[in-house]
Short mmCIF file of C-alpha atoms in Angstrom, two decimals:
data_model
loop_
_atom_site.label_atom_id
_atom_site.label_comp_id
_atom_site.label_asym_id
_atom_site.label_seq_id
_atom_site.Cartn_x
_atom_site.Cartn_y
_atom_site.Cartn_z
CA MET A 49 -7.12 21.09 -0.51
CA GLN A 50 -5.37 17.95 -1.71
CA SER A 51 -6.32 14.79 0.20
CA THR A 52 -3.72 12.27 1.34
CA GLN A 53 -3.96 8.52 0.94
CA VAL A 54 -1.47 6.51 2.96
CA TRP A 55 -0.90 2.92 1.90
CA ILE A 56 1.10 0.52 4.09
CA ASP A 57 2.71 -2.78 3.14
CA LEU A 58 2.24 -5.77 5.43
CA GLU A 59 5.15 -8.24 5.32
CA ASP A 60 8.37 -6.97 6.92
CA THR A 61 6.74 -3.56 7.33
CA VAL A 62 4.08 -4.13 10.01
CA ILE A 63 3.90 -7.95 10.27
CA THR A 64 6.63 -10.58 10.16
CA SER A 65 5.04 -12.60 7.34
CA TRP A 66 1.65 -13.58 6.01
CA ALA A 67 2.10 -17.09 7.45
CA GLU A 68 2.99 -15.87 10.98
CA GLN A 69 1.05 -12.59 11.04
CA ARG A 70 2.91 -11.31 14.10
CA LEU A 71 2.98 -7.54 14.51
CA MET A 72 6.33 -5.72 14.39
CA PRO A 73 6.03 -3.21 17.27
CA ARG A 74 9.14 -1.11 16.53
CA LYS A 75 8.21 -0.49 12.91
CA ILE A 76 4.57 0.09 13.80
CA SER A 77 5.64 2.65 16.39
CA LYS A 78 7.64 4.56 13.76
CA ILE A 79 4.70 4.56 11.37
CA ARG A 80 2.20 5.54 14.09
CA LYS A 81 4.42 8.47 15.10
CA TRP A 82 4.60 9.63 11.46
CA LEU A 83 0.83 9.22 10.99
CA ARG A 84 0.12 11.31 14.10
CA ALA A 85 2.60 14.01 13.06
CA ASN A 86 0.87 14.22 9.67
CA LYS A 87 -2.65 14.05 11.15
CA ILE A 88 -3.53 10.90 9.21
CA ARG A 89 -6.54 9.06 10.66
CA GLU A 90 -7.10 6.39 8.03
CA VAL A 91 -4.80 4.15 6.04
CA ARG A 92 -5.00 1.55 3.32
CA ILE A 93 -3.06 -1.69 2.87
CA TRP A 94 -0.87 -2.35 -0.20
CA SER A 95 0.42 -5.90 0.00
CA PHE A 96 1.16 -8.67 -2.46
CA ALA A 97 0.42 -11.05 0.46
CA ILE A 98 -3.27 -10.29 -0.11
CA TYR A 99 -3.42 -12.24 -3.33
CA ASN A 100 -7.13 -12.93 -3.79
CA GLN A 101 -10.59 -12.66 -2.22
CA ALA A 102 -9.83 -15.37 0.36
CA ASP A 103 -6.78 -13.41 1.56
CA MET A 104 -8.86 -10.22 1.74
CA GLN A 105 -11.33 -12.05 3.99
CA GLU A 106 -8.51 -13.45 6.14
CA PHE A 107 -6.99 -9.99 6.56
CA GLU A 108 -10.35 -8.59 7.63
CA ALA A 109 -11.05 -11.43 10.06
CA VAL A 110 -7.59 -11.83 11.59
CA LEU A 111 -5.44 -8.70 11.20
CA ARG A 112 -7.51 -5.62 10.44
CA ASP A 113 -8.72 -4.75 13.94
CA GLU A 114 -5.44 -5.56 15.70
CA LEU A 115 -3.42 -3.56 13.19
CA SER A 116 -5.89 -0.65 13.32
CA VAL A 117 -5.45 -0.44 17.08
CA ALA A 118 -1.65 -0.71 16.81
CA LEU A 119 -1.49 2.07 14.19
CA ASP A 120 -4.22 4.12 15.90
CA CYS A 121 -5.92 4.50 12.50
CA ILE A 122 -8.86 3.09 10.64
CA ILE A 123 -7.92 0.71 7.82
CA THR A 124 -10.31 1.47 4.99
CA GLN A 125 -9.05 -0.61 2.05
CA TRP A 126 -6.98 -3.75 1.47
CA PRO A 127 -7.23 -4.62 -2.22
CA SER A 128 -6.05 -7.98 -3.50
CA VAL A 129 -3.42 -8.39 -6.19
CA GLN A 130 -6.31 -9.40 -8.47
CA HIS A 131 -7.99 -6.04 -7.87
CA ILE A 132 -4.74 -4.09 -8.25
CA GLN A 133 -3.93 -5.84 -11.52
CA GLN A 134 -7.40 -5.09 -12.92
CA HIS A 135 -7.18 -1.44 -11.85
CA VAL A 136 -3.74 -1.06 -13.47
CA TYR A 137 -5.00 -2.81 -16.62
CA GLU A 138 -7.74 -0.19 -16.95
CA TYR A 139 -5.03 2.49 -16.82
CA GLU A 140 -2.33 1.03 -19.06
CA HIS A 141 -4.26 -1.54 -21.15
CA ILE A 142 -1.54 -4.17 -20.87
CA GLN A 143 -2.80 -7.71 -20.44
CA TYR A 144 -0.54 -9.87 -18.24
CA ASP A 145 -0.57 -13.66 -18.58
CA SER A 146 -0.98 -14.10 -14.84
CA MET A 147 -0.92 -12.27 -11.54
CA PHE A 148 2.54 -13.71 -10.97
CA GLU A 149 3.76 -12.08 -14.19
CA PHE A 150 2.12 -8.80 -13.14
CA MET A 151 3.91 -8.90 -9.79
CA GLN A 152 7.26 -9.90 -11.30
CA LEU A 153 7.24 -7.24 -14.01
CA ASN A 154 5.91 -4.36 -11.91
CA GLY A 155 6.96 -5.10 -8.36
CA LYS A 156 5.64 -3.08 -5.45
CA ALA A 157 6.95 0.30 -6.57
CA PHE A 158 5.77 0.36 -10.18
CA SER A 159 2.43 -1.30 -9.49
CA PHE A 160 1.76 1.35 -6.83
CA ILE A 161 2.87 4.20 -9.10
CA LYS A 162 0.64 2.92 -11.91
CA TYR A 163 -2.28 2.52 -9.48
CA ALA A 164 -1.78 6.04 -8.12
CA MET A 165 -1.47 7.54 -11.61
CA THR A 166 -5.15 6.76 -12.20
CA GLN A 167 -6.08 9.42 -9.64
CA GLN A 168 -5.98 13.19 -9.46
CA ASP A 169 -5.93 15.90 -6.82
CA VAL A 170 -4.41 13.53 -4.26
CA HIS A 171 -1.18 12.81 -2.41
CA CYS A 172 -0.53 9.02 -2.44
CA VAL A 173 2.05 7.66 -0.01
CA LEU A 174 3.34 4.08 0.12
CA ILE A 175 5.22 2.95 3.22
CA ASP A 176 7.09 -0.30 2.53
CA ASP A 177 10.33 -2.11 3.36
CA VAL A 178 11.47 -2.73 -0.24
CA VAL A 179 10.66 0.44 -2.19
CA PRO A 180 13.18 3.15 -3.00
CA THR A 181 12.65 6.62 -1.60
CA LEU A 182 11.01 8.46 -4.45
CA THR A 183 8.71 11.41 -5.17
CA ILE A 184 6.75 11.81 -8.39
CA THR A 185 4.63 14.82 -9.25
CA ASP A 186 2.10 15.34 -12.01
CA PRO A 187 1.06 19.01 -11.89
CA ASN A 188 -1.63 18.50 -14.54
CA LYS A 189 -3.42 16.02 -12.28
CA ARG A 190 -2.39 17.76 -9.04
CA LEU A 191 -0.96 14.37 -8.09
CA LEU A 192 1.91 13.72 -5.72
CA ILE A 193 3.24 10.19 -5.19
CA ASP A 194 5.72 9.40 -2.40
CA LEU A 195 7.40 6.06 -1.84
CA MET A 196 8.86 5.82 1.66
CA ASN A 197 11.10 3.04 2.93
CA ILE A 198 10.35 2.10 6.54
CA ASP A 199 13.96 1.05 7.13
CA ARG A 200 15.57 4.22 5.72
CA ASP A 201 13.07 7.08 5.93
CA PHE A 202 11.73 6.69 9.48
CA THR A 203 13.66 7.40 12.67
#
């Protein structure tokens, strides 16, 4: 059976901004309802706000527990942009001049797709406020990638 990985953006999806870090109850409620309906018990964070190791530590210390309770799920991963860029580099072998260039050229959608393409026998879902609604399948890898927009795809 194919496993499912759900990745959730932070800013304007579940928190107001990285600077404020206030939860967004209406959007969280929509996501929590979807997670329960799909029997998802753990999620991962996909956010360009978590730029480096210091941001990873801040997320763990300040937001992880509160957000886990709000979503009623365990948050198992929250990679930094540094980690994401390195993982994507290992897949596509393109060296970017900086993390800023990586983010500018790939954006949330393509960086997630490239990250997910390194896997097989999995369903990867990204819930975000800026991505288009999109489904990609790779039958050879038994890979399904779904991009879901919190403002359009959730009722």
